[in-house]
PDB file of C-alpha atoms in Angstrom:
ATOM      1  CA  UNK A   5     -61.476 -19.227 -29.960  1.00 40.00           C
ATOM      2  CA  UNK A   6     -60.728 -19.777 -26.319  1.00 39.00           C
ATOM      3  CA  UNK A   7     -58.039 -22.360 -27.147  1.00 38.00           C
ATOM      4  CA  UNK A   8     -56.369 -20.032 -29.615  1.00 39.00           C
ATOM      5  CA  UNK A   9     -56.351 -17.228 -27.028  1.00 40.00           C
ATOM      6  CA  UNK A  10     -54.892 -19.525 -24.434  1.00 35.00           C
ATOM      7  CA  UNK A  11     -52.114 -20.744 -26.823  1.00 34.00           C
ATOM      8  CA  UNK A  12     -51.164 -17.161 -27.780  1.00 34.00           C
ATOM      9  CA  UNK A  13     -50.975 -16.260 -24.064  1.00 35.00           C
ATOM     10  CA  UNK A  14     -48.675 -19.202 -23.268  1.00 33.00           C
ATOM     11  CA  UNK A  15     -46.340 -18.323 -26.190  1.00 32.00           C
ATOM     12  CA  UNK A  16     -46.136 -14.727 -25.062  1.00 34.00           C
ATOM     13  CA  UNK A  17     -45.299 -15.758 -21.467  1.00 34.00           C
ATOM     14  CA  UNK A  18     -42.592 -18.142 -22.695  1.00 33.00           C
ATOM     15  CA  UNK A  19     -41.110 -15.487 -25.002  1.00 32.00           C
ATOM     16  CA  UNK A  20     -41.229 -12.899 -22.275  1.00 36.00           C
ATOM     17  CA  UNK A  21     -39.528 -15.271 -19.767  1.00 34.00           C
ATOM     18  CA  UNK A  22     -36.775 -16.200 -22.239  1.00 32.00           C
ATOM     19  CA  UNK A  23     -36.065 -12.593 -22.951  1.00 30.00           C
ATOM     20  CA  UNK A  24     -35.909 -11.755 -19.305  1.00 31.00           C
ATOM     21  CA  UNK A  25     -33.635 -14.646 -18.393  1.00 28.00           C
ATOM     22  CA  UNK A  26     -31.294 -13.864 -21.253  1.00 31.00           C
ATOM     23  CA  UNK A  27     -31.081 -10.267 -20.183  1.00 29.00           C
ATOM     24  CA  UNK A  28     -30.237 -11.173 -16.559  1.00 29.00           C
ATOM     25  CA  UNK A  29     -27.500 -13.750 -17.433  1.00 27.00           C
ATOM     26  CA  UNK A  30     -25.650 -11.341 -19.800  1.00 28.00           C
ATOM     27  CA  UNK A  31     -25.746  -8.272 -17.543  1.00 30.00           C
ATOM     28  CA  UNK A  32     -22.070  -7.212 -17.293  1.00 38.00           C
ATOM     29  CA  UNK A  33     -20.894 -10.835 -16.967  1.00 43.00           C
ATOM     30  CA  UNK A  34     -17.495 -11.686 -18.575  1.00 50.00           C
ATOM     31  CA  UNK A  35     -15.778 -14.955 -18.887  1.00 55.00           C
ATOM     32  CA  UNK A  36     -12.509 -15.921 -17.146  1.00 57.00           C
ATOM     33  CA  UNK A  37      -9.395 -17.194 -18.790  1.00 50.00           C
ATOM     34  CA  UNK A  38     -10.825 -20.706 -18.936  1.00 44.00           C
ATOM     35  CA  UNK A  39     -13.851 -19.441 -20.931  1.00 47.00           C
ATOM     36  CA  UNK A  40     -16.286 -19.921 -18.021  1.00 58.00           C
ATOM     37  CA  UNK A  41     -18.197 -17.203 -16.268  1.00 87.00           C
ATOM     38  CA  UNK A  42     -16.606 -16.347 -12.923  1.00 94.00           C
ATOM     39  CA  UNK A  43     -18.606 -16.470  -9.747  1.00 96.00           C
ATOM     40  CA  UNK A  44     -17.705 -16.892  -6.046  1.00 97.00           C
ATOM     41  CA  UNK A  45     -15.688 -15.137  -3.366  1.00 97.00           C
ATOM     42  CA  UNK A  46     -12.008 -14.698  -2.688  1.00 98.00           C
ATOM     43  CA  UNK A  47     -10.348 -13.092   0.345  1.00 98.00           C
ATOM     44  CA  UNK A  48      -7.249 -10.896   0.803  1.00 98.00           C
ATOM     45  CA  UNK A  49      -5.657  -9.630   4.030  1.00 98.00           C
ATOM     46  CA  UNK A  50      -2.443  -7.898   5.041  1.00 97.00           C
ATOM     47  CA  UNK A  51      -0.480  -4.765   4.484  1.00 95.00           C
ATOM     48  CA  UNK A  52      -1.990  -1.411   5.212  1.00 94.00           C
ATOM     49  CA  UNK A  53       0.276  -0.078   2.487  1.00 93.00           C
ATOM     50  CA  UNK A  54      -1.362  -2.011  -0.316  1.00 96.00           C
ATOM     51  CA  UNK A  55      -4.938  -1.927   1.051  1.00 96.00           C
ATOM     52  CA  UNK A  56      -6.195   1.308  -0.577  1.00 94.00           C
ATOM     53  CA  UNK A  57      -4.975   0.228  -3.987  1.00 96.00           C
ATOM     54  CA  UNK A  58      -6.372  -3.308  -3.539  1.00 97.00           C
ATOM     55  CA  UNK A  59      -9.779  -1.743  -2.731  1.00 97.00           C
ATOM     56  CA  UNK A  60      -9.725   0.055  -6.053  1.00 97.00           C
ATOM     57  CA  UNK A  61      -8.622  -3.075  -8.006  1.00 98.00           C
ATOM     58  CA  UNK A  62     -11.355  -5.074  -6.308  1.00 98.00           C
ATOM     59  CA  UNK A  63     -14.075  -2.584  -7.118  1.00 98.00           C
ATOM     60  CA  UNK A  64     -13.060  -2.458 -10.791  1.00 98.00           C
ATOM     61  CA  UNK A  65     -12.782  -6.279 -11.018  1.00 98.00           C
ATOM     62  CA  UNK A  66     -16.181  -6.780  -9.493  1.00 98.00           C
ATOM     63  CA  UNK A  67     -17.699  -4.399 -12.105  1.00 97.00           C
ATOM     64  CA  UNK A  68     -16.306  -6.725 -14.739  1.00 97.00           C
ATOM     65  CA  UNK A  69     -17.493  -9.840 -12.946  1.00 97.00           C
ATOM     66  CA  UNK A  70     -20.671  -9.054 -11.035  1.00 97.00           C
ATOM     67  CA  UNK A  71     -20.933 -12.528  -9.573  1.00 97.00           C
ATOM     68  CA  UNK A  72     -17.519 -12.257  -7.897  1.00 98.00           C
ATOM     69  CA  UNK A  73     -16.966 -10.849  -4.385  1.00 98.00           C
ATOM     70  CA  UNK A  74     -13.580  -9.883  -3.080  1.00 98.00           C
ATOM     71  CA  UNK A  75     -13.256  -9.595   0.652  1.00 98.00           C
ATOM     72  CA  UNK A  76     -10.483  -7.320   1.861  1.00 97.00           C
ATOM     73  CA  UNK A  77      -9.026  -6.631   5.342  1.00 97.00           C
ATOM     74  CA  UNK A  78      -5.948  -4.740   6.536  1.00 95.00           C
ATOM     75  CA  UNK A  79      -3.834  -5.731   9.477  1.00 93.00           C
ATOM     76  CA  UNK A  80      -0.213  -5.606   8.559  1.00 93.00           C
ATOM     77  CA  UNK A  81       2.111  -7.594   6.214  1.00 94.00           C
ATOM     78  CA  UNK A  82       2.702 -10.109   8.984  1.00 94.00           C
ATOM     79  CA  UNK A  83      -1.005 -10.938   9.158  1.00 96.00           C
ATOM     80  CA  UNK A  84      -1.205 -11.201   5.405  1.00 97.00           C
ATOM     81  CA  UNK A  85       1.650 -13.860   5.340  1.00 97.00           C
ATOM     82  CA  UNK A  86       0.257 -15.805   8.324  1.00 97.00           C
ATOM     83  CA  UNK A  87      -3.285 -15.832   6.869  1.00 98.00           C
ATOM     84  CA  UNK A  88      -2.289 -17.027   3.424  1.00 98.00           C
ATOM     85  CA  UNK A  89       0.082 -19.708   4.622  1.00 98.00           C
ATOM     86  CA  UNK A  90      -2.639 -20.987   6.994  1.00 97.00           C
ATOM     87  CA  UNK A  91      -5.152 -21.041   4.172  1.00 97.00           C
ATOM     88  CA  UNK A  92      -7.288 -18.398   5.718  1.00 97.00           C
ATOM     89  CA  UNK A  93      -7.158 -16.139   2.650  1.00 98.00           C
ATOM     90  CA  UNK A  94      -6.421 -16.615  -1.025  1.00 98.00           C
ATOM     91  CA  UNK A  95      -3.851 -13.768  -1.275  1.00 98.00           C
ATOM     92  CA  UNK A  96      -1.781 -11.962   1.368  1.00 98.00           C
ATOM     93  CA  UNK A  97      -0.967  -8.280   0.896  1.00 98.00           C
ATOM     94  CA  UNK A  98       2.764  -7.894   1.730  1.00 97.00           C
ATOM     95  CA  UNK A  99       4.879  -4.726   1.645  1.00 94.00           C
ATOM     96  CA  UNK A 100       8.293  -6.299   2.030  1.00 93.00           C
ATOM     97  CA  UNK A 101      10.441  -9.021   0.457  1.00 92.00           C
ATOM     98  CA  UNK A 102       9.644 -12.583   1.543  1.00 95.00           C
ATOM     99  CA  UNK A 103      11.781 -14.317   4.130  1.00 94.00           C
ATOM    100  CA  UNK A 104      13.527 -17.623   3.406  1.00 96.00           C
ATOM    101  CA  UNK A 105      11.354 -19.470   5.883  1.00 96.00           C
ATOM    102  CA  UNK A 106       8.173 -18.121   4.232  1.00 97.00           C
ATOM    103  CA  UNK A 107       9.345 -19.276   0.819  1.00 97.00           C
ATOM    104  CA  UNK A 108      10.144 -22.681   2.270  1.00 97.00           C
ATOM    105  CA  UNK A 109       6.543 -22.891   3.443  1.00 97.00           C
ATOM    106  CA  UNK A 110       5.308 -22.274  -0.085  1.00 97.00           C
ATOM    107  CA  UNK A 111       4.860 -18.504  -0.233  1.00 98.00           C
ATOM    108  CA  UNK A 112       4.886 -17.167  -3.787  1.00 98.00           C
ATOM    109  CA  UNK A 113       5.177 -13.407  -4.235  1.00 97.00           C
ATOM    110  CA  UNK A 114       3.912 -11.468  -7.196  1.00 97.00           C
ATOM    111  CA  UNK A 115       5.020  -7.818  -7.402  1.00 97.00           C
ATOM    112  CA  UNK A 116       1.999  -5.598  -8.182  1.00 98.00           C
ATOM    113  CA  UNK A 117       3.085  -1.963  -7.358  1.00 97.00           C
ATOM    114  CA  UNK A 118       5.770   0.169  -5.808  1.00 95.00           C
ATOM    115  CA  UNK A 119       5.673   2.874  -3.059  1.00 93.00           C
ATOM    116  CA  UNK A 120       7.738   4.027  -0.143  1.00 95.00           C
ATOM    117  CA  UNK A 121       7.929   4.564   3.569  1.00 96.00           C
ATOM    118  CA  UNK A 122       8.756   8.162   4.688  1.00 98.00           C
ATOM    119  CA  UNK A 123       9.879   9.596   8.058  1.00 98.00           C
ATOM    120  CA  UNK A 124       6.916  11.536   9.430  1.00 98.00           C
ATOM    121  CA  UNK A 125       6.745  14.268  12.053  1.00 98.00           C
ATOM    122  CA  UNK A 126       4.205  16.767  13.386  1.00 98.00           C
ATOM    123  CA  UNK A 127       3.597  19.797  11.308  1.00 97.00           C
ATOM    124  CA  UNK A 128       4.574  22.010  14.203  1.00 98.00           C
ATOM    125  CA  UNK A 129       7.877  20.283  14.885  1.00 98.00           C
ATOM    126  CA  UNK A 130      10.229  22.504  16.932  1.00 97.00           C
ATOM    127  CA  UNK A 131      13.112  22.297  14.309  1.00 98.00           C
ATOM    128  CA  UNK A 132      11.066  21.898  11.137  1.00 97.00           C
ATOM    129  CA  UNK A 133      12.888  24.784   9.361  1.00 96.00           C
ATOM    130  CA  UNK A 134      16.269  23.256  10.179  1.00 97.00           C
ATOM    131  CA  UNK A 135      15.093  19.883   8.950  1.00 97.00           C
ATOM    132  CA  UNK A 136      14.043  21.428   5.715  1.00 97.00           C
ATOM    133  CA  UNK A 137      17.522  22.932   5.303  1.00 97.00           C
ATOM    134  CA  UNK A 138      19.619  19.956   6.511  1.00 97.00           C
ATOM    135  CA  UNK A 139      17.449  16.849   6.106  1.00 97.00           C
ATOM    136  CA  UNK A 140      17.391  13.755   8.235  1.00 98.00           C
ATOM    137  CA  UNK A 141      20.683  11.882   8.042  1.00 97.00           C
ATOM    138  CA  UNK A 142      20.869   8.104   8.235  1.00 97.00           C
ATOM    139  CA  UNK A 143      23.264   8.519  11.243  1.00 97.00           C
ATOM    140  CA  UNK A 144      20.597  10.580  13.114  1.00 98.00           C
ATOM    141  CA  UNK A 145      17.934   8.012  12.200  1.00 98.00           C
ATOM    142  CA  UNK A 146      20.079   5.235  13.585  1.00 98.00           C
ATOM    143  CA  UNK A 147      20.535   7.301  16.748  1.00 98.00           C
ATOM    144  CA  UNK A 148      16.789   7.650  17.074  1.00 98.00           C
ATOM    145  CA  UNK A 149      15.521   4.173  16.249  1.00 98.00           C
ATOM    146  CA  UNK A 150      18.521   1.829  16.705  1.00 98.00           C
ATOM    147  CA  UNK A 151      20.928   2.957  19.457  1.00 98.00           C
ATOM    148  CA  UNK A 152      18.724   5.445  21.232  1.00 97.00           C
ATOM    149  CA  UNK A 153      21.619   7.850  21.540  1.00 98.00           C
ATOM    150  CA  UNK A 154      19.718  10.755  19.924  1.00 98.00           C
ATOM    151  CA  UNK A 155      17.327  12.043  22.460  1.00 98.00           C
ATOM    152  CA  UNK A 156      16.783  15.730  21.555  1.00 98.00           C
ATOM    153  CA  UNK A 157      15.750  17.583  18.390  1.00 98.00           C
ATOM    154  CA  UNK A 158      19.011  19.599  18.680  1.00 97.00           C
ATOM    155  CA  UNK A 159      20.912  16.401  18.230  1.00 97.00           C
ATOM    156  CA  UNK A 160      18.987  15.566  15.078  1.00 98.00           C
ATOM    157  CA  UNK A 161      19.787  18.884  13.403  1.00 96.00           C
ATOM    158  CA  UNK A 162      23.002  19.897  15.140  1.00 95.00           C
ATOM    159  CA  UNK A 163      21.586  22.753  17.231  1.00 96.00           C
ATOM    160  CA  UNK A 164      21.071  23.617  20.915  1.00 95.00           C
ATOM    161  CA  UNK A 165      17.359  22.793  20.878  1.00 96.00           C
ATOM    162  CA  UNK A 166      16.678  20.699  23.975  1.00 97.00           C
ATOM    163  CA  UNK A 167      13.188  19.492  23.054  1.00 97.00           C
ATOM    164  CA  UNK A 168      12.926  15.817  23.712  1.00 98.00           C
ATOM    165  CA  UNK A 169      12.184  13.542  20.760  1.00 98.00           C
ATOM    166  CA  UNK A 170       9.293  11.102  21.052  1.00 98.00           C
ATOM    167  CA  UNK A 171      10.239   8.149  18.872  1.00 98.00           C
ATOM    168  CA  UNK A 172       7.465   5.930  17.430  1.00 98.00           C
ATOM    169  CA  UNK A 173       7.645   2.558  15.656  1.00 98.00           C
ATOM    170  CA  UNK A 174       5.076  -0.077  14.747  1.00 97.00           C
ATOM    171  CA  UNK A 175       3.745  -2.592  17.285  1.00 96.00           C
ATOM    172  CA  UNK A 176       2.460  -4.950  14.573  1.00 93.00           C
ATOM    173  CA  UNK A 177       4.536  -7.126  12.273  1.00 89.00           C
ATOM    174  CA  UNK A 178       4.567  -4.978   9.117  1.00 92.00           C
ATOM    175  CA  UNK A 179       6.404  -4.282   5.874  1.00 91.00           C
ATOM    176  CA  UNK A 180       6.735  -0.518   6.656  1.00 94.00           C
ATOM    177  CA  UNK A 181       8.827  -1.154   9.786  1.00 96.00           C
ATOM    178  CA  UNK A 182      10.821  -3.917   8.096  1.00 95.00           C
ATOM    179  CA  UNK A 183      11.552  -1.737   5.076  1.00 95.00           C
ATOM    180  CA  UNK A 184      12.382   1.396   7.191  1.00 97.00           C
ATOM    181  CA  UNK A 185      14.708  -0.731   9.353  1.00 97.00           C
ATOM    182  CA  UNK A 186      16.406  -2.150   6.221  1.00 96.00           C
ATOM    183  CA  UNK A 187      17.299   1.363   5.142  1.00 97.00           C
ATOM    184  CA  UNK A 188      19.408   1.503   8.358  1.00 97.00           C
ATOM    185  CA  UNK A 189      20.737  -2.021   7.856  1.00 97.00           C
ATOM    186  CA  UNK A 190      18.507  -3.510  10.592  1.00 97.00           C
ATOM    187  CA  UNK A 191      15.319  -5.508  11.058  1.00 95.00           C
ATOM    188  CA  UNK A 192      11.943  -4.443  12.532  1.00 96.00           C
ATOM    189  CA  UNK A 193      12.801  -6.171  15.869  1.00 96.00           C
ATOM    190  CA  UNK A 194      15.867  -3.889  16.182  1.00 97.00           C
ATOM    191  CA  UNK A 195      13.846  -0.691  16.192  1.00 98.00           C
ATOM    192  CA  UNK A 196      13.355   1.290  19.437  1.00 97.00           C
ATOM    193  CA  UNK A 197      10.480   3.549  20.262  1.00 98.00           C
ATOM    194  CA  UNK A 198       6.868   3.456  21.404  1.00 98.00           C
ATOM    195  CA  UNK A 199       4.975   0.799  19.445  1.00 97.00           C
ATOM    196  CA  UNK A 200       1.798   1.907  17.708  1.00 97.00           C
ATOM    197  CA  UNK A 201      -0.571  -0.395  15.799  1.00 96.00           C
ATOM    198  CA  UNK A 202      -1.035   0.297  12.104  1.00 94.00           C
ATOM    199  CA  UNK A 203      -0.240   3.075   9.701  1.00 93.00           C
ATOM    200  CA  UNK A 204      -3.311   5.117  10.610  1.00 94.00           C
ATOM    201  CA  UNK A 205      -2.434   4.777  14.296  1.00 96.00           C
ATOM    202  CA  UNK A 206       1.102   6.265  13.777  1.00 97.00           C
ATOM    203  CA  UNK A 207      -0.237   9.098  11.572  1.00 97.00           C
ATOM    204  CA  UNK A 208      -2.895   9.907  14.267  1.00 97.00           C
ATOM    205  CA  UNK A 209      -0.304   9.827  17.076  1.00 97.00           C
ATOM    206  CA  UNK A 210       2.119  12.130  15.254  1.00 98.00           C
ATOM    207  CA  UNK A 211      -0.642  14.608  14.331  1.00 97.00           C
ATOM    208  CA  UNK A 212      -1.117  15.310  18.074  1.00 97.00           C
ATOM    209  CA  UNK A 213       2.530  15.154  19.249  1.00 98.00           C
ATOM    210  CA  UNK A 214       4.714  18.153  18.164  1.00 98.00           C
ATOM    211  CA  UNK A 215       7.858  16.334  19.368  1.00 98.00           C
ATOM    212  CA  UNK A 216       7.094  12.986  17.715  1.00 98.00           C
ATOM    213  CA  UNK A 217       8.812  11.219  14.866  1.00 98.00           C
ATOM    214  CA  UNK A 218       7.736   7.974  13.214  1.00 98.00           C
ATOM    215  CA  UNK A 219       7.368   6.529   9.691  1.00 98.00           C
ATOM    216  CA  UNK A 220       4.382   5.962   7.391  1.00 96.00           C
ATOM    217  CA  UNK A 221       3.581   4.560   3.953  1.00 93.00           C
ATOM    218  CA  UNK A 222       3.064   7.562   1.603  1.00 94.00           C
ATOM    219  CA  UNK A 223      -0.602   6.595   1.284  1.00 90.00           C
ATOM    220  CA  UNK A 224      -1.140   7.530   4.951  1.00 93.00           C
ATOM    221  CA  UNK A 225       1.181  10.613   4.894  1.00 95.00           C
ATOM    222  CA  UNK A 226      -0.744  12.267   2.086  1.00 95.00           C
ATOM    223  CA  UNK A 227      -4.386  12.820   1.458  1.00 92.00           C
ATOM    224  CA  UNK A 228      -5.741  10.525  -1.326  1.00 84.00           C
ATOM    225  CA  UNK A 229      -7.911  13.284  -2.896  1.00 88.00           C
ATOM    226  CA  UNK A 230      -5.807  16.405  -2.624  1.00 92.00           C
ATOM    227  CA  UNK A 231      -2.409  14.640  -2.699  1.00 92.00           C
ATOM    228  CA  UNK A 232      -1.266  17.192  -0.022  1.00 95.00           C
ATOM    229  CA  UNK A 233       0.012  16.183   3.359  1.00 96.00           C
ATOM    230  CA  UNK A 234      -2.565  15.019   5.831  1.00 95.00           C
ATOM    231  CA  UNK A 235      -3.528  17.656   8.438  1.00 95.00           C
ATOM    232  CA  UNK A 236      -1.116  17.867  11.228  1.00 97.00           C
ATOM    233  CA  UNK A 237       1.655  15.868   9.470  1.00 97.00           C
ATOM    234  CA  UNK A 238       4.953  16.756   7.738  1.00 98.00           C
ATOM    235  CA  UNK A 239       7.798  14.813   6.233  1.00 98.00           C
ATOM    236  CA  UNK A 240      11.291  14.718   7.725  1.00 98.00           C
ATOM    237  CA  UNK A 241      13.192  14.911   4.384  1.00 98.00           C
ATOM    238  CA  UNK A 242      16.078  12.489   3.990  1.00 98.00           C
ATOM    239  CA  UNK A 243      19.597  13.770   3.305  1.00 97.00           C
ATOM    240  CA  UNK A 244      20.110  11.165   0.643  1.00 96.00           C
ATOM    241  CA  UNK A 245      23.799  11.985  -0.243  1.00 96.00           C
ATOM    242  CA  UNK A 246      24.794  12.612   3.383  1.00 95.00           C
ATOM    243  CA  UNK A 247      26.397  15.970   2.761  1.00 96.00           C
ATOM    244  CA  UNK A 248      24.650  17.721   5.718  1.00 95.00           C
ATOM    245  CA  UNK A 249      22.197  19.713   3.665  1.00 96.00           C
ATOM    246  CA  UNK A 250      19.142  19.197   1.592  1.00 97.00           C
ATOM    247  CA  UNK A 251      20.065  19.760  -2.025  1.00 97.00           C
ATOM    248  CA  UNK A 252      17.595  20.970  -4.628  1.00 96.00           C
ATOM    249  CA  UNK A 253      17.288  17.472  -6.166  1.00 95.00           C
ATOM    250  CA  UNK A 254      16.350  16.117  -2.737  1.00 97.00           C
ATOM    251  CA  UNK A 255      13.354  18.427  -2.271  1.00 97.00           C
ATOM    252  CA  UNK A 256      10.435  16.482  -3.511  1.00 97.00           C
ATOM    253  CA  UNK A 257       7.991  16.130  -0.605  1.00 97.00           C
ATOM    254  CA  UNK A 258       5.620  19.158  -1.365  1.00 95.00           C
ATOM    255  CA  UNK A 259       2.810  16.742  -2.501  1.00 95.00           C
ATOM    256  CA  UNK A 260       2.324  13.080  -3.253  1.00 94.00           C
ATOM    257  CA  UNK A 261       2.808  13.540  -7.059  1.00 93.00           C
ATOM    258  CA  UNK A 262       6.304  15.028  -6.620  1.00 95.00           C
ATOM    259  CA  UNK A 263       7.298  12.184  -4.252  1.00 96.00           C
ATOM    260  CA  UNK A 264       5.886   9.514  -6.586  1.00 93.00           C
ATOM    261  CA  UNK A 265       7.936  10.979  -9.482  1.00 93.00           C
ATOM    262  CA  UNK A 266      11.051  10.998  -7.338  1.00 95.00           C
ATOM    263  CA  UNK A 267      10.492   7.371  -6.376  1.00 93.00           C
ATOM    264  CA  UNK A 268       9.932   6.358  -9.947  1.00 90.00           C
ATOM    265  CA  UNK A 269      13.116   8.142 -11.002  1.00 91.00           C
ATOM    266  CA  UNK A 270      15.182   6.538  -8.222  1.00 91.00           C
ATOM    267  CA  UNK A 271      15.874   9.867  -6.472  1.00 95.00           C
ATOM    268  CA  UNK A 272      14.317   8.594  -3.240  1.00 96.00           C
ATOM    269  CA  UNK A 273      16.422   5.753  -1.793  1.00 95.00           C
ATOM    270  CA  UNK A 274      15.342   2.134  -2.038  1.00 94.00           C
ATOM    271  CA  UNK A 275      14.860   1.000   0.775  1.00 96.00           C
ATOM    272  CA  UNK A 276      12.771   2.700   2.135  1.00 96.00           C
ATOM    273  CA  UNK A 277      11.161   2.704  -1.365  1.00 95.00           C
ATOM    274  CA  UNK A 278      10.002  -0.879  -1.982  1.00 94.00           C
ATOM    275  CA  UNK A 279       7.856  -3.185  -4.084  1.00 95.00           C
ATOM    276  CA  UNK A 280       4.448  -4.360  -2.889  1.00 97.00           C
ATOM    277  CA  UNK A 281       3.368  -7.943  -3.368  1.00 98.00           C
ATOM    278  CA  UNK A 282       0.353 -10.173  -3.414  1.00 98.00           C
ATOM    279  CA  UNK A 283       1.420 -13.508  -1.970  1.00 98.00           C
ATOM    280  CA  UNK A 284      -0.148 -16.966  -2.754  1.00 98.00           C
ATOM    281  CA  UNK A 285       0.538 -20.235  -1.115  1.00 98.00           C
ATOM    282  CA  UNK A 286       1.928 -22.052  -4.184  1.00 97.00           C
ATOM    283  CA  UNK A 287       0.917 -21.459  -7.743  1.00 96.00           C
ATOM    284  CA  UNK A 288      -2.654 -20.205  -7.733  1.00 97.00           C
ATOM    285  CA  UNK A 289      -5.267 -22.615  -9.196  1.00 97.00           C
ATOM    286  CA  UNK A 290      -8.491 -20.773  -8.350  1.00 97.00           C
ATOM    287  CA  UNK A 291      -9.824 -19.292 -11.574  1.00 97.00           C
ATOM    288  CA  UNK A 292     -10.944 -16.077  -9.795  1.00 98.00           C
ATOM    289  CA  UNK A 293      -7.413 -15.605  -8.208  1.00 98.00           C
ATOM    290  CA  UNK A 294      -5.737 -16.170 -11.595  1.00 98.00           C
ATOM    291  CA  UNK A 295      -8.148 -13.746 -13.352  1.00 98.00           C
ATOM    292  CA  UNK A 296      -7.693 -11.116 -10.654  1.00 98.00           C
ATOM    293  CA  UNK A 297      -3.888 -11.316 -10.815  1.00 98.00           C
ATOM    294  CA  UNK A 298      -3.945 -11.073 -14.651  1.00 98.00           C
ATOM    295  CA  UNK A 299      -6.202  -8.045 -14.379  1.00 98.00           C
ATOM    296  CA  UNK A 300      -3.837  -6.364 -11.861  1.00 98.00           C
ATOM    297  CA  UNK A 301      -0.796  -6.973 -13.872  1.00 97.00           C
ATOM    298  CA  UNK A 302      -2.619  -5.763 -17.065  1.00 97.00           C
ATOM    299  CA  UNK A 303      -5.359  -3.197 -17.111  1.00 97.00           C
ATOM    300  CA  UNK A 304      -5.217  -2.759 -13.327  1.00 97.00           C
ATOM    301  CA  UNK A 305      -1.861  -1.033 -13.570  1.00 97.00           C
ATOM    302  CA  UNK A 306      -3.482   2.146 -14.803  1.00 96.00           C
ATOM    303  CA  UNK A 307      -5.015   2.619 -11.392  1.00 96.00           C
ATOM    304  CA  UNK A 308      -1.687   2.649  -9.584  1.00 93.00           C
ATOM    305  CA  UNK A 309      -0.546   6.327 -10.206  1.00 89.00           C
ATOM    306  CA  UNK A 310      -4.081   7.866  -9.678  1.00 88.00           C
ATOM    307  CA  UNK A 311      -4.216   6.054  -6.282  1.00 87.00           C
ATOM    308  CA  UNK A 312      -0.775   7.278  -5.289  1.00 85.00           C
ATOM    309  CA  UNK A 313       1.436   4.236  -6.250  1.00 92.00           C
ATOM    310  CA  UNK A 314       3.995   3.638  -8.942  1.00 92.00           C
ATOM    311  CA  UNK A 315       3.100   1.257 -11.759  1.00 92.00           C
ATOM    312  CA  UNK A 316       5.443  -1.568 -12.593  1.00 92.00           C
ATOM    313  CA  UNK A 317       7.728  -1.127 -15.629  1.00 88.00           C
ATOM    314  CA  UNK A 318       7.569  -3.594 -18.474  1.00 88.00           C
ATOM    315  CA  UNK A 319      10.679  -5.357 -17.378  1.00 87.00           C
ATOM    316  CA  UNK A 320       9.199  -6.037 -13.850  1.00 86.00           C
ATOM    317  CA  UNK A 321       5.867  -7.027 -15.335  1.00 87.00           C
TER     318      UNK A 321
END
């Protein structure tokens, strides 16, 4: 009687343990492209522009693969390139086209989204009404950031306003500055102005300087939740066709959704609209990296627009 009871107890314990282990191992776990369950950690660093979207992608991917951890850090496109080529991270977040020297070192870029850099000013800019009527011409932009010949807001809009312009650029090697400079036919190192680190830094500086002008990725000019301009900021609209006035089809800065639509339709110039990339050193071989990239270029594209970015079209994919 005692032996039978003991045997039943042992069987119950074994069945219970088996059920428990089976439940744990199957909890939300999926298999990678090679048929094996994914586990481990990968790291990404780089562009401020891509960071918010990469955070969303990583969170969704980790839900699919609970044993995977994705470490993310922002620091500028230059840091992303440096880190990935040095083997410090698996993927670099880069918001500009690769340079020939980087490709020569093995950098491989995969386009994952599209966004834009916009000229940003303080919401209480002294000539804001004139800017909304005339727009910022590429000639005025060159005078501000390239030659330094434009020193007052009156010169920007063609009026007698003598308020001095405080010009800001980026102090870190970044895709935003490179892309904005490319719009003017230049490189980041050609840009004049007070250097400020990072997208958040430029936005914060402009929010407290009524005479300031700089540039930001749209993700830092607009609020992620409301899609309205961040407090204290405004956009200096670009006079795309250079006719000295802001035409109706050039007025698309009221909220992030309007601007995203304009970028997708090609109404906003490219540059400073641009593709965003994840960069690997050579063809990826890490199963987690491969699965993450496949996710981003597949199901992950549905998160682009809600996060304030443009999804890639089928041809680009």
